[in-house]
Tab-separated table of C-alpha atoms and ligand atoms in Angstrom:
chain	number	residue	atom	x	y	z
Q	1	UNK	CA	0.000	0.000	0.000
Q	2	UNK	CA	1.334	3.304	-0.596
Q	3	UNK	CA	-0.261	7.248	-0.747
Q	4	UNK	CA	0.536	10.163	-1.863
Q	5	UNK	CA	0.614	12.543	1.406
Q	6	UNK	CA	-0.365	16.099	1.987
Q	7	UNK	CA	0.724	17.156	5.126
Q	8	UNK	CA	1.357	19.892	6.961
Q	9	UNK	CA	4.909	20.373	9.039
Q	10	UNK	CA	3.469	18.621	12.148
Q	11	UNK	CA	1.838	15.846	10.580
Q	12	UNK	CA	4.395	13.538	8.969
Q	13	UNK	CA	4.358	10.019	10.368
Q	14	UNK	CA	3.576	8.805	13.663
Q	15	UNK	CA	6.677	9.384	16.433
Q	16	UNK	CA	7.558	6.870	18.497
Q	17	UNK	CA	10.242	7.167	21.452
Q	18	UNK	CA	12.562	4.737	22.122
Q	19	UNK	CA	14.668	3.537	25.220
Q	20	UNK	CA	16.946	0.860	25.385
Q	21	UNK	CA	17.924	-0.449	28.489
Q	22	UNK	CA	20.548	-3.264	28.927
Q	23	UNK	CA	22.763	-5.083	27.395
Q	24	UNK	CA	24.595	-5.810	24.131
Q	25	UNK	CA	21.932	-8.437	23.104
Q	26	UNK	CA	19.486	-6.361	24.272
Q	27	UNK	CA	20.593	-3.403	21.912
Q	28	UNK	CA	20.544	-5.801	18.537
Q	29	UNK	CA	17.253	-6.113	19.774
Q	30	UNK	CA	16.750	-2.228	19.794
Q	31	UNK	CA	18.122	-2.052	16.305
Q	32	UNK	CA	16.186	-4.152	14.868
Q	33	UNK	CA	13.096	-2.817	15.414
Q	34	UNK	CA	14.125	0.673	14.870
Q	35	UNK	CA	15.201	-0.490	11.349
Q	36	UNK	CA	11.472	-1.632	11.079
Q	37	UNK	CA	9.659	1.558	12.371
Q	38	UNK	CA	12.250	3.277	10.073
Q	39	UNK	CA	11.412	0.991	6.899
Q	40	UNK	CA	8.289	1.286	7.558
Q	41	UNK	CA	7.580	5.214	7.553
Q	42	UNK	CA	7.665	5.710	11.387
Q	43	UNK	CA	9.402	9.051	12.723
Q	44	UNK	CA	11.620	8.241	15.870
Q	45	UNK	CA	11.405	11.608	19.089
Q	46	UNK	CA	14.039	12.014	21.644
Q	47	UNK	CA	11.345	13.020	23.708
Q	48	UNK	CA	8.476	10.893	25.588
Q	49	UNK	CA	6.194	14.288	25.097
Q	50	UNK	CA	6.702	14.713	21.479
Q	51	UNK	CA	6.464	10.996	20.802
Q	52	UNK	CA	2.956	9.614	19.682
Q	53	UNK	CA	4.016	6.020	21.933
Q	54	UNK	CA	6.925	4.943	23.919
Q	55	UNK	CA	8.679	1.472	23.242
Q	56	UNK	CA	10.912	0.844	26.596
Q	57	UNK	CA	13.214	-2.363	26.118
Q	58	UNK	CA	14.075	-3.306	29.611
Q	59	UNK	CA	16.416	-5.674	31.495
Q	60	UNK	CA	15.222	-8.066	34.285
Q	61	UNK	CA	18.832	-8.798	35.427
Q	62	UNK	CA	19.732	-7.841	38.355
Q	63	UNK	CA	17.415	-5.765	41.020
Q	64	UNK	CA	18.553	-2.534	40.353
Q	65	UNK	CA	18.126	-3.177	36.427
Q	66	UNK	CA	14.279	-4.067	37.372
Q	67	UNK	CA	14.172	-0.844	39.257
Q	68	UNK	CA	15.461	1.260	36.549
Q	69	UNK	CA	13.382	-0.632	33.631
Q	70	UNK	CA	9.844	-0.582	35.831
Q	71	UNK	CA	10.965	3.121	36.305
Q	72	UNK	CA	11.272	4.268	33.005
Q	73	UNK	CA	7.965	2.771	31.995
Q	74	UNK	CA	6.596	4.728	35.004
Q	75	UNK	CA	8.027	7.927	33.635
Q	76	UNK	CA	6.881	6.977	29.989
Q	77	UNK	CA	3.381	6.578	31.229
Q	78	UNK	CA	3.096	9.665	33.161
Q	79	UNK	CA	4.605	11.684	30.798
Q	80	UNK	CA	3.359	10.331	27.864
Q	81	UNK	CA	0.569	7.335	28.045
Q	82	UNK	CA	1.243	5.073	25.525
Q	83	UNK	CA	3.629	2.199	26.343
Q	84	UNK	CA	4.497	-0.505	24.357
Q	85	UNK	CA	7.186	-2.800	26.822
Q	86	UNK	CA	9.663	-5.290	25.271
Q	87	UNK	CA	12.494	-7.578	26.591
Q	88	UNK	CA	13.521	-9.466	29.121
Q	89	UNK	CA	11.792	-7.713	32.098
Q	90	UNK	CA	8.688	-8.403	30.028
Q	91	UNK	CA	8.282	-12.316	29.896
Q	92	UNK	CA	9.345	-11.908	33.870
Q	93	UNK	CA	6.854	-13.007	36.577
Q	94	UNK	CA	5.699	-11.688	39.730
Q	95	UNK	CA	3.842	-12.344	42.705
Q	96	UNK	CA	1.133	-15.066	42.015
Q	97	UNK	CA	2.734	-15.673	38.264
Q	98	UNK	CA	1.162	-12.631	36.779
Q	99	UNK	CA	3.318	-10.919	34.583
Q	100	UNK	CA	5.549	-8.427	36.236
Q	101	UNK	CA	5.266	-5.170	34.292
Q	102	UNK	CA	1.312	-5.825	33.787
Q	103	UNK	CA	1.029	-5.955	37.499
Q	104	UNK	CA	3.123	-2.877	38.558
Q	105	UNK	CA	1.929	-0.684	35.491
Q	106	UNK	CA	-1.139	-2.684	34.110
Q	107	UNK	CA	-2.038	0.495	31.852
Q	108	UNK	CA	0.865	-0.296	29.304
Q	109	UNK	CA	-0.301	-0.842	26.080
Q	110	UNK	CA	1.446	-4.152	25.209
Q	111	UNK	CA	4.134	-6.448	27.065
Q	112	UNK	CA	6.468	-8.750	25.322
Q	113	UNK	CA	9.608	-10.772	26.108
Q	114	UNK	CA	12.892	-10.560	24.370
Q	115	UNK	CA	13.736	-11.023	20.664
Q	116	UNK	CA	9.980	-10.496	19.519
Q	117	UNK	CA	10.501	-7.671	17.048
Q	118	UNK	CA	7.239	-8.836	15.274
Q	119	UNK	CA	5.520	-8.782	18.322
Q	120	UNK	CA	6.426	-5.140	19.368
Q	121	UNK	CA	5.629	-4.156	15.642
Q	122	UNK	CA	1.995	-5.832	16.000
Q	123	UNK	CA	1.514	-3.447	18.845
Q	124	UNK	CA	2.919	-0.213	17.351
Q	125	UNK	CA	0.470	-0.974	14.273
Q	126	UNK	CA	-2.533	-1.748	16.592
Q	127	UNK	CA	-1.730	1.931	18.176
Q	128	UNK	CA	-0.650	3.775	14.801
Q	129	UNK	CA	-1.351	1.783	11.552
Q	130	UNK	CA	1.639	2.434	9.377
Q	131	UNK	CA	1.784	5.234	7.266
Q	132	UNK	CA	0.479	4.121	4.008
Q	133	UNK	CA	3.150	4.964	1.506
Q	134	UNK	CA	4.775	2.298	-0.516
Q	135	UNK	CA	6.777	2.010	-4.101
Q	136	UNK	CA	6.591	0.978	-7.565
Q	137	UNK	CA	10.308	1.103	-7.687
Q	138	UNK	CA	12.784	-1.247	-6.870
Q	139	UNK	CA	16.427	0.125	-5.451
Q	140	UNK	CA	18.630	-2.596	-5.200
Q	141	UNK	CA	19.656	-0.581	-1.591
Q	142	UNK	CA	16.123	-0.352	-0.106
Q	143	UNK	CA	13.659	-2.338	1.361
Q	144	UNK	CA	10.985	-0.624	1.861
Q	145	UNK	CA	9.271	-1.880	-1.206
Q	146	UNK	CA	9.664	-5.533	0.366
Q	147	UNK	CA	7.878	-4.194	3.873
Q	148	UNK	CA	5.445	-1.574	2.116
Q	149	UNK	CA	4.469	-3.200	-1.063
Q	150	UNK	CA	3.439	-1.131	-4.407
Q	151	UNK	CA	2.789	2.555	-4.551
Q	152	UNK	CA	-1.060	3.243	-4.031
Q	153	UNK	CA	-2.445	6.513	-4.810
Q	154	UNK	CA	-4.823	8.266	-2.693
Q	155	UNK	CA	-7.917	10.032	-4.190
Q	156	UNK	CA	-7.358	13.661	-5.588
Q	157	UNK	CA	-10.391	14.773	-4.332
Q	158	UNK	CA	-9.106	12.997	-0.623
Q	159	UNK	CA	-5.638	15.156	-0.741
Q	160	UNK	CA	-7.434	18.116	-1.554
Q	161	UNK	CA	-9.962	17.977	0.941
Q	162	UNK	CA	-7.315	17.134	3.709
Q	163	UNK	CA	-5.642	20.287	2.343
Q	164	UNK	CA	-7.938	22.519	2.538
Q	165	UNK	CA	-8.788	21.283	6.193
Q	166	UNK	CA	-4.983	21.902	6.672
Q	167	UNK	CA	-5.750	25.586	5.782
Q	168	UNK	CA	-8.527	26.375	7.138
Q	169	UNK	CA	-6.998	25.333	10.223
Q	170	UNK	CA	-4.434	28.169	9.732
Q	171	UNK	CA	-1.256	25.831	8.202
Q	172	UNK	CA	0.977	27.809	6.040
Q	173	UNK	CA	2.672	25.090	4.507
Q	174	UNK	CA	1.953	22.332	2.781
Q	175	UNK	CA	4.499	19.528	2.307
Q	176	UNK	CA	3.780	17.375	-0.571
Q	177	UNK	CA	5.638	13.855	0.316
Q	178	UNK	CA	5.499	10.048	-1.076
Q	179	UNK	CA	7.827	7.725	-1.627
Q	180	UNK	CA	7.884	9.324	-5.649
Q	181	UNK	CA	5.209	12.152	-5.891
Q	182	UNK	CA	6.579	12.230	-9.470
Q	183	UNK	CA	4.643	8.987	-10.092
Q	184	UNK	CA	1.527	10.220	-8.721
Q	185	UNK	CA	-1.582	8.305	-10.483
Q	186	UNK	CA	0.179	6.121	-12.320
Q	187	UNK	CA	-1.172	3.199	-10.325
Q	188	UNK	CA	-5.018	4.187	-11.198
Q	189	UNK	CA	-3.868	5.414	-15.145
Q	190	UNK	CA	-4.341	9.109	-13.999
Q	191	UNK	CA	-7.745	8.524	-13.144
Q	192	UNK	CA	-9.913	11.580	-13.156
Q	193	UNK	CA	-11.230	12.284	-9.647
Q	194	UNK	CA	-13.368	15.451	-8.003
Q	195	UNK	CA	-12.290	18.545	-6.325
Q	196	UNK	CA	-15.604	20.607	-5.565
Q	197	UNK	CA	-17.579	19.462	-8.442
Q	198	UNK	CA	-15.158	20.083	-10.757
Q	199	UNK	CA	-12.779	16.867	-12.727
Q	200	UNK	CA	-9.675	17.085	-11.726
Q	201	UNK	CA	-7.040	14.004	-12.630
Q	202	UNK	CA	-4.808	12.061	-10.288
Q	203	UNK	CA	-1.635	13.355	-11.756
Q	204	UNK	CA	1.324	15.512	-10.100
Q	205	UNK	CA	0.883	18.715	-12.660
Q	206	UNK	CA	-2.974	18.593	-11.659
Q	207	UNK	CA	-2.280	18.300	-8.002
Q	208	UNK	CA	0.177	20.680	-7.765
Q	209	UNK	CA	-1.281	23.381	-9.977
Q	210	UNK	CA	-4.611	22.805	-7.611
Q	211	UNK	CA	-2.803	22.668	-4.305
Q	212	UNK	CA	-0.943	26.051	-5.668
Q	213	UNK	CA	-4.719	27.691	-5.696
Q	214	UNK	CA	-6.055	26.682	-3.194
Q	215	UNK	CA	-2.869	27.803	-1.093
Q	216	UNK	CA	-3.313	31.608	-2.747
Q	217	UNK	CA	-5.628	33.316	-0.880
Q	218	UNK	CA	-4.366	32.192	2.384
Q	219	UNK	CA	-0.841	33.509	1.438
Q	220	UNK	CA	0.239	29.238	2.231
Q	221	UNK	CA	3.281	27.913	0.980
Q	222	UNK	CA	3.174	24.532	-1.546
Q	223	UNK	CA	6.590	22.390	-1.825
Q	224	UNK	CA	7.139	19.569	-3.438
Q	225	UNK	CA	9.240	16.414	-2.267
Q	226	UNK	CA	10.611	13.109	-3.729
Q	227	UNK	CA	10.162	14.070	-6.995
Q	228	UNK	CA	12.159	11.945	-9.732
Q	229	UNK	CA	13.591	13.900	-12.843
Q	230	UNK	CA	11.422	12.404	-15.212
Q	231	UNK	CA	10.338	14.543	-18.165
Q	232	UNK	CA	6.931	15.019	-16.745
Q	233	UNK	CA	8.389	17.068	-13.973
Q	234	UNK	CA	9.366	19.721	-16.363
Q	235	UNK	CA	5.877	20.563	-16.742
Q	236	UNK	CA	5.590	21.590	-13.329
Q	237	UNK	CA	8.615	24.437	-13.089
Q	238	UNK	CA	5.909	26.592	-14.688
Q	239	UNK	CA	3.978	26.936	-11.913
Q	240	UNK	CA	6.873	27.326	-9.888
Q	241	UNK	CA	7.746	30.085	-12.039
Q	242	UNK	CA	4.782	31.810	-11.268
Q	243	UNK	CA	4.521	31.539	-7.808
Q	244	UNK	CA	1.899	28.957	-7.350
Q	245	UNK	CA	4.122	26.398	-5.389
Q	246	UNK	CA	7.524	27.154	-4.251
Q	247	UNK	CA	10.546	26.939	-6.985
Q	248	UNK	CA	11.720	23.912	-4.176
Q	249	UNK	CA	12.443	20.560	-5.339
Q	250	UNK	CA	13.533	17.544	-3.557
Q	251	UNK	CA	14.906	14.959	-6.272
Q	252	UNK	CA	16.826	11.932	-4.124
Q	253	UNK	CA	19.529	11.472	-7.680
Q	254	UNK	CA	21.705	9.303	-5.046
Q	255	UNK	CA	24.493	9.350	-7.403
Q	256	UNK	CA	25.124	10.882	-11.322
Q	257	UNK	CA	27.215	7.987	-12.820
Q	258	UNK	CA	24.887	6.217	-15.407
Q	259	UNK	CA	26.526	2.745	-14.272
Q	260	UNK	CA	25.965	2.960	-10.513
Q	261	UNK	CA	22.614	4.748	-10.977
Q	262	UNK	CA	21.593	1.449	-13.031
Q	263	UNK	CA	23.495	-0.975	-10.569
Q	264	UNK	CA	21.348	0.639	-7.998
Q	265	UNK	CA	18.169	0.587	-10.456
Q	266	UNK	CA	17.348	3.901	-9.513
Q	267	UNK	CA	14.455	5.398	-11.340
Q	268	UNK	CA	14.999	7.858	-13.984
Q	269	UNK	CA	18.507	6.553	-14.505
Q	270	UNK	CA	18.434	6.651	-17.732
Q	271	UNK	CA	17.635	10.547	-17.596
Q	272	UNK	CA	20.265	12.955	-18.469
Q	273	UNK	CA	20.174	14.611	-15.331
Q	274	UNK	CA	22.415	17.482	-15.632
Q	275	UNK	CA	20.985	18.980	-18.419
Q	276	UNK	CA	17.272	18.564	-17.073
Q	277	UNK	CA	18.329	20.761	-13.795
Q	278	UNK	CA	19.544	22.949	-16.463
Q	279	UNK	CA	16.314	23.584	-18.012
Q	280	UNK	CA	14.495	23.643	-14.939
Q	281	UNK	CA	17.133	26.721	-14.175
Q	282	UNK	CA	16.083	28.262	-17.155
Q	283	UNK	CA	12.647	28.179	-16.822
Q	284	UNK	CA	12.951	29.062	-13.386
Q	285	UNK	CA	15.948	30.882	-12.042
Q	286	UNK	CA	14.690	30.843	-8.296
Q	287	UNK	CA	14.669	26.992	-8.451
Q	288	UNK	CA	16.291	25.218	-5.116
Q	289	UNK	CA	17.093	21.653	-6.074
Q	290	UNK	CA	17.383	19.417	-2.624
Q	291	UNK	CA	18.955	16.106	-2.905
Q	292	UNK	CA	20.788	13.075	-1.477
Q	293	UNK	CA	23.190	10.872	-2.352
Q	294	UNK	CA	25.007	7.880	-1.344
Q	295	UNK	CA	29.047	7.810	-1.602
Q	296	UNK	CA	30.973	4.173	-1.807
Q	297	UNK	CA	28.156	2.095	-3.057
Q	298	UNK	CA	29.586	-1.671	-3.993
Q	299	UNK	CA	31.772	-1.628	-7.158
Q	300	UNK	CA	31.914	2.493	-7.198
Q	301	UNK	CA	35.031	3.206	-8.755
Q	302	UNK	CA	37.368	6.803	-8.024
Q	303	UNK	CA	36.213	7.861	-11.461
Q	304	UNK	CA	32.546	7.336	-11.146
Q	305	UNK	CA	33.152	8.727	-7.314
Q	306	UNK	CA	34.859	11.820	-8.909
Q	307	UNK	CA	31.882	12.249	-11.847
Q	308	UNK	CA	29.364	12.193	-9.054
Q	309	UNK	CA	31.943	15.086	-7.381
Q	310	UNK	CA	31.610	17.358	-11.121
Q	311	UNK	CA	27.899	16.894	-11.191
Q	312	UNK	CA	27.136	18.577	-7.432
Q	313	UNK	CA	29.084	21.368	-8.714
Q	314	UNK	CA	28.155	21.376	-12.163
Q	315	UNK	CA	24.306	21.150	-11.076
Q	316	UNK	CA	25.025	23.788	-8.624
Q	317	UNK	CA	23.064	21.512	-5.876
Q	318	UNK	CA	21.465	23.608	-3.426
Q	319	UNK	CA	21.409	21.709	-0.738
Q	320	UNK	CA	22.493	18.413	-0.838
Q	321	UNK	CA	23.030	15.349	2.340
Q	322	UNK	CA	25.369	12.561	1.652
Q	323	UNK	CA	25.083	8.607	3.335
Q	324	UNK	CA	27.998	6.690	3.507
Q	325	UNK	CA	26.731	3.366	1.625
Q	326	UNK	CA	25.669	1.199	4.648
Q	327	UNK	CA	24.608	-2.373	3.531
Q	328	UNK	CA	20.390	-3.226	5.040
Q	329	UNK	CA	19.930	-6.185	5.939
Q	330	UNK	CA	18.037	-7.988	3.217
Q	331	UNK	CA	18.661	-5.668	0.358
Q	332	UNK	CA	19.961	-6.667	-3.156
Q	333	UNK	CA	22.739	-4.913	-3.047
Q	334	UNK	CA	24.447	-6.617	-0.558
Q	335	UNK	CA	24.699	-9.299	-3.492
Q	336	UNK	CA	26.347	-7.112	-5.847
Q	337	UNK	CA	29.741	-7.907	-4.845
Q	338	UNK	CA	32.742	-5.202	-4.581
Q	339	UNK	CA	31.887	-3.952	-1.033
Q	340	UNK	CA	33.725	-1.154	-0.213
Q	341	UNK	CA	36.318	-1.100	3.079
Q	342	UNK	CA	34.209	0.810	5.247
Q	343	UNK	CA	36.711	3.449	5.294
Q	344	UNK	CA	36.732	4.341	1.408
Q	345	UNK	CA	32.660	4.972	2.329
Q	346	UNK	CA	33.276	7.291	4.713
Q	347	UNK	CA	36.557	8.773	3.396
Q	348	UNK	CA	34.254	9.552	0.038
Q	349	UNK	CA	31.075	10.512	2.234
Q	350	UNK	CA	33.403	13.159	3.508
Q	351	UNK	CA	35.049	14.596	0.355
Q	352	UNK	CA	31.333	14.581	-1.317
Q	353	UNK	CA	30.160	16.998	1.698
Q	354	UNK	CA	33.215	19.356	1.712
Q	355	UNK	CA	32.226	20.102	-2.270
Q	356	UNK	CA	28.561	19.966	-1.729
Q	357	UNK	CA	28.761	22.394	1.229
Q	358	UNK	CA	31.318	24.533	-0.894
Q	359	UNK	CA	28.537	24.656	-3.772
Q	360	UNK	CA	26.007	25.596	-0.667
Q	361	UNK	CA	27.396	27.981	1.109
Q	362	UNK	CA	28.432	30.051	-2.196
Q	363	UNK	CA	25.035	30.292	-3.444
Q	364	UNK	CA	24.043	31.548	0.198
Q	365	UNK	CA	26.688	34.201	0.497
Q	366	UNK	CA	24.922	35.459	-2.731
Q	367	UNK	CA	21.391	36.069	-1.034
Q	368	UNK	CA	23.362	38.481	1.190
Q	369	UNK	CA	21.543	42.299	0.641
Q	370	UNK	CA	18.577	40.236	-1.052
Q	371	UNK	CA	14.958	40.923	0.656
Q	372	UNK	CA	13.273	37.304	1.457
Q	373	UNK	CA	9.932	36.234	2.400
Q	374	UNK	CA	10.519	34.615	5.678
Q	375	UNK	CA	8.051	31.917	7.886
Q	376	UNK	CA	8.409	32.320	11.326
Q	377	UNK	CA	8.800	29.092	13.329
Q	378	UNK	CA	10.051	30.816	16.366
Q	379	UNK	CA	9.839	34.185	18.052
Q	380	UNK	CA	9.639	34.655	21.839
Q	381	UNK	CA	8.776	37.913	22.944
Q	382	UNK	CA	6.252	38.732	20.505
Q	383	UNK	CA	10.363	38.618	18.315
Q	384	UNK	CA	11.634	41.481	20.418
Q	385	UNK	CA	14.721	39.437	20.873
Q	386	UNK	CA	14.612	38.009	17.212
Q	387	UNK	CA	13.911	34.523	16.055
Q	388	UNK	CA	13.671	31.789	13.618
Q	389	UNK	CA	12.262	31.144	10.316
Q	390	UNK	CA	12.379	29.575	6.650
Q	391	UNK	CA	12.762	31.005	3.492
Q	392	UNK	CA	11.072	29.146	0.478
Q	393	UNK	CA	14.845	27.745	0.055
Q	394	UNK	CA	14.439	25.544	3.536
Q	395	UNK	CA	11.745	22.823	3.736
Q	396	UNK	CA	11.476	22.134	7.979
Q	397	UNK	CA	14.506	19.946	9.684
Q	398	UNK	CA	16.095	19.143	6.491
Q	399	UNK	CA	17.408	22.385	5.353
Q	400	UNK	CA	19.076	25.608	7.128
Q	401	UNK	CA	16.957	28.303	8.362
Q	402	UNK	CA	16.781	32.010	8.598
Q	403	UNK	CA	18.027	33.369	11.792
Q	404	UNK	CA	16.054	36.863	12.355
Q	405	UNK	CA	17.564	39.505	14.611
Q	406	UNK	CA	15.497	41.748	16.626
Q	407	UNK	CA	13.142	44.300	14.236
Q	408	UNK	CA	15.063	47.662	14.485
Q	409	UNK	CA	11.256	49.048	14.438
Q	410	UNK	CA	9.938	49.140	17.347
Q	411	UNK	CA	6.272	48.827	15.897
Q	412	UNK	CA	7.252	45.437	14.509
Q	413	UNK	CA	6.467	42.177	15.712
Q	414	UNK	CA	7.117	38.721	14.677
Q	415	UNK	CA	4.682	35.777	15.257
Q	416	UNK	CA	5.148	31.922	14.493
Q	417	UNK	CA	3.200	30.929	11.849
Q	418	UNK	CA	3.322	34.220	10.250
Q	419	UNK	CA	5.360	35.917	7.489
Q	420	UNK	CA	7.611	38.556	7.631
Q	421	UNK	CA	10.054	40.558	5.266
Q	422	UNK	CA	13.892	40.011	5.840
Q	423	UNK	CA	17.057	41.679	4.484
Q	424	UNK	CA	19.182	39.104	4.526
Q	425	UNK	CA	22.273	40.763	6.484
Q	426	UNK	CA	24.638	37.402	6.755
Q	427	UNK	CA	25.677	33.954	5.891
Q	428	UNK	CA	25.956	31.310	9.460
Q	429	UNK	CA	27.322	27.880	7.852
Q	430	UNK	CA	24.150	26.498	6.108
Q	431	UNK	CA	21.847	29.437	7.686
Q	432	UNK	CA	20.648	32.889	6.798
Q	433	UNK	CA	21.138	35.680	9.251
Q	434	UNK	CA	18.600	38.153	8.340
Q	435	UNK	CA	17.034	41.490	10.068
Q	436	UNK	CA	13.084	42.110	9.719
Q	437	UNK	CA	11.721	44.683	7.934
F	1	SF4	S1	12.492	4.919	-4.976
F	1	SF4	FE1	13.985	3.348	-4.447
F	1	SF4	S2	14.897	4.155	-2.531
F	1	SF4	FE2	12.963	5.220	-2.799
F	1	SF4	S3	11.463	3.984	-1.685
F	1	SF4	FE3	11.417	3.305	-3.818
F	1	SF4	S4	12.795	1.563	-3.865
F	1	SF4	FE4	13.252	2.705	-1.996
């Protein structure tokens, strides 16, 4: 099953925390399921308050270990609610053979023993069903087609509505994210659906170009993720161009060199890349282009290492985040043979984000003096002491933001959630320093 998702900044998928008590075993145990929840679409918090659930793997060792592990699902409770308890506390018995957790905290949501990732995913599911986005592709590096199955497109008229809920509840962004929004509809052959009365068809140019006006009038934001440089895309930049959604794009390319794109069967491969972003800058000069990549996949050679190096600068990547190729357990790729020492991955993961960040931070140091449109995230003080925000160039926790210093007017305020003017003032590493106006 798979969707295509419109969402706004706080609603991507459901947040689980995580704590692992114990020991080594214990902590495979701990990995494995977070490579699940992760596969699988779940966000992980740091925080019981932010999470939606809690998952506390505990130890039943020695006294103290019980003390801690009952503890922590005390705290989790209190704090958050929803417990889900795993390990070896958890197939531990107390007093009359009852289970042990159950009978010191019997509102948990689910208690299992050890080793029973399945288990503990049965329960998160029963809580949060998994976020419904799946793919048509098949990436010899990823498994998430394996655990999420085909792409599945959600009704236009469905996205819309959930849109305009979105803002009419007073959002001011709308995220567009799948697993390929560029392949929107192709599962139900564009399929015409309804948007108030009127046909509208299940197709990326028709969503975004109705997302874009719907979004006018409340002066909202539209931008676009996981979008794959196929020639359809190019019909978008228009609206881009004219303001309807933001001149943003998020294309994952992962690499540039035609022979490790197809070794990792990535879609689009056979796309000539460079000059598409090209044309996309032509059309639209304002365009950000957002992407990752993975350095030291199996068999990459210095030279196709070194063309992926060109094409960051050559594309003038935006912003751009970089993975050291880590094999996943159960992926083809691990089959491909010419496995890189671990530290030519990193070594290459390295020199990759001292030329991508070069290519960044020049292109920043040129919005210096520029006047941006700026979303405020965060502004104590009604902003008296400055604040945070976003230009259209920084989709939330991926990208940089704008720091805003305190208005020099005293009649101006700042407010999160709202938009302000900024002269951008200074550059801070991937960040904007900017003053309001
Ligand atoms: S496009 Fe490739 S990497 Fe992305 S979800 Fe699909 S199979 Fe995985």
């Amino acid at each position: 099953m798979s969707e295509l998702v419109v969402k706004s900044k706080s609603a991507m998928g459901p947040k689980v925390g995580f704590v692992s008590l114990g020991c080594a075993k214990a902590l495979t145990d701990s990995e494995l399921i977070l490579t699940r929840l992760n596969a699988e679409g779940y966000q992980t918090s740091k925080t019981f308050h932010d999470a939606d659930l809690v998952i506390v793997n505990t130890c039943g060792f020695i006294d103290d270990a019980v003390k801690e592990s009952l503890d922590t699902i005390g705290e989790a409770l209190a704090v958050n609610g929803k417990v889900i308890v795993t390990g070896c506390l958890g197939a531990k018995g107390g007093d009359g053979g009852e289970n042990l957790v159950r009978q010191m905290h019997p509102s948990v949501l689910a208690v299992t023993g050890p080793q029973a990732t399945q288990q503990v995913m049965d329960a998160v599911h029963a809580a949060f069903p998994k976020p419904h986005e799946g793919c048509n592709h098949r990436c010899t590096f990823c498994i998430i087609p394996s655990m999420r199955g085909d792409l599945v497109s959600r009704p236009i008229g469905d996205v819309l509505r959930e849109a305009q809920a979105l803002l009419e509840g007073g959002v001011k962004e709308l995220l567009v994210i799948s697993q390929d929004t560029s392949a929107y509809g192709v599962d139900v052959q564009y399929r015409t659906g309804f948007w108030n009365g009127k046909p509208v068809k299940t197709r990326l140019l028709e969503l975004a170009q109705a997302l874009g006006d719907m979004a006018q009038p409340y002066g909202a934001w539209v931008r676009l993720h996981y979008v794959y440089p196929y020639p359809s895309v190019d019909a978008v930049l228009p609206l881009m161009a004219s303001g309807k959604v933001l001149p943003y794009l998020d294309v994952p390319f992962q690499h540039s060199h035609p022979d490790v794109l197809k070794r990792m069967k990535r879609p689009a491969s056979g796309e000539k890349n460079l000059e598409r972003i090209q044309r996309w800058r032509e059309t639209c000069p304002e365009i950000i282009v957002r992407s990752t990549f993975i350095a030291g996949f199996p068999g990459e050679t210095e030279e196709e290492f070194a063309h992926l190096l060109d094409f960051v600068r050559e594309a003038q990547i935006d912003r751009a985040g970089c993975f050291a190729y880590s094999p996943v357990s159960g992926a083809v790729a691990n089959d491909i043979g010419g496995m890189l020492p671990a530290e030519v991955r990193e070594e290459r993961r390295v020199r990759f984000m001292a030329v991508a960040e070069a290519v960044s931070t020049a292109k920043l140091k040129r919005r210096v003096g520029a006047t941006m449109q700026v979303l405020v995230d965060s502004a104590p003080s009604m902003g008296k002491k400055g604040g945070t925000g976003r230009s259209y160039a920084d989709a939330p926790e991926i990208d940089g933001v704008v720091k805003l210093l305190p208005p020099e007017k005293i009649s101006k305020t700042l407010k999160m959630g709202e938009f302000t003017r900024a002269k951008i003032v200074a550059t801070q590493g991937h960040d904007l320093v900017a003053l309001p106006i």
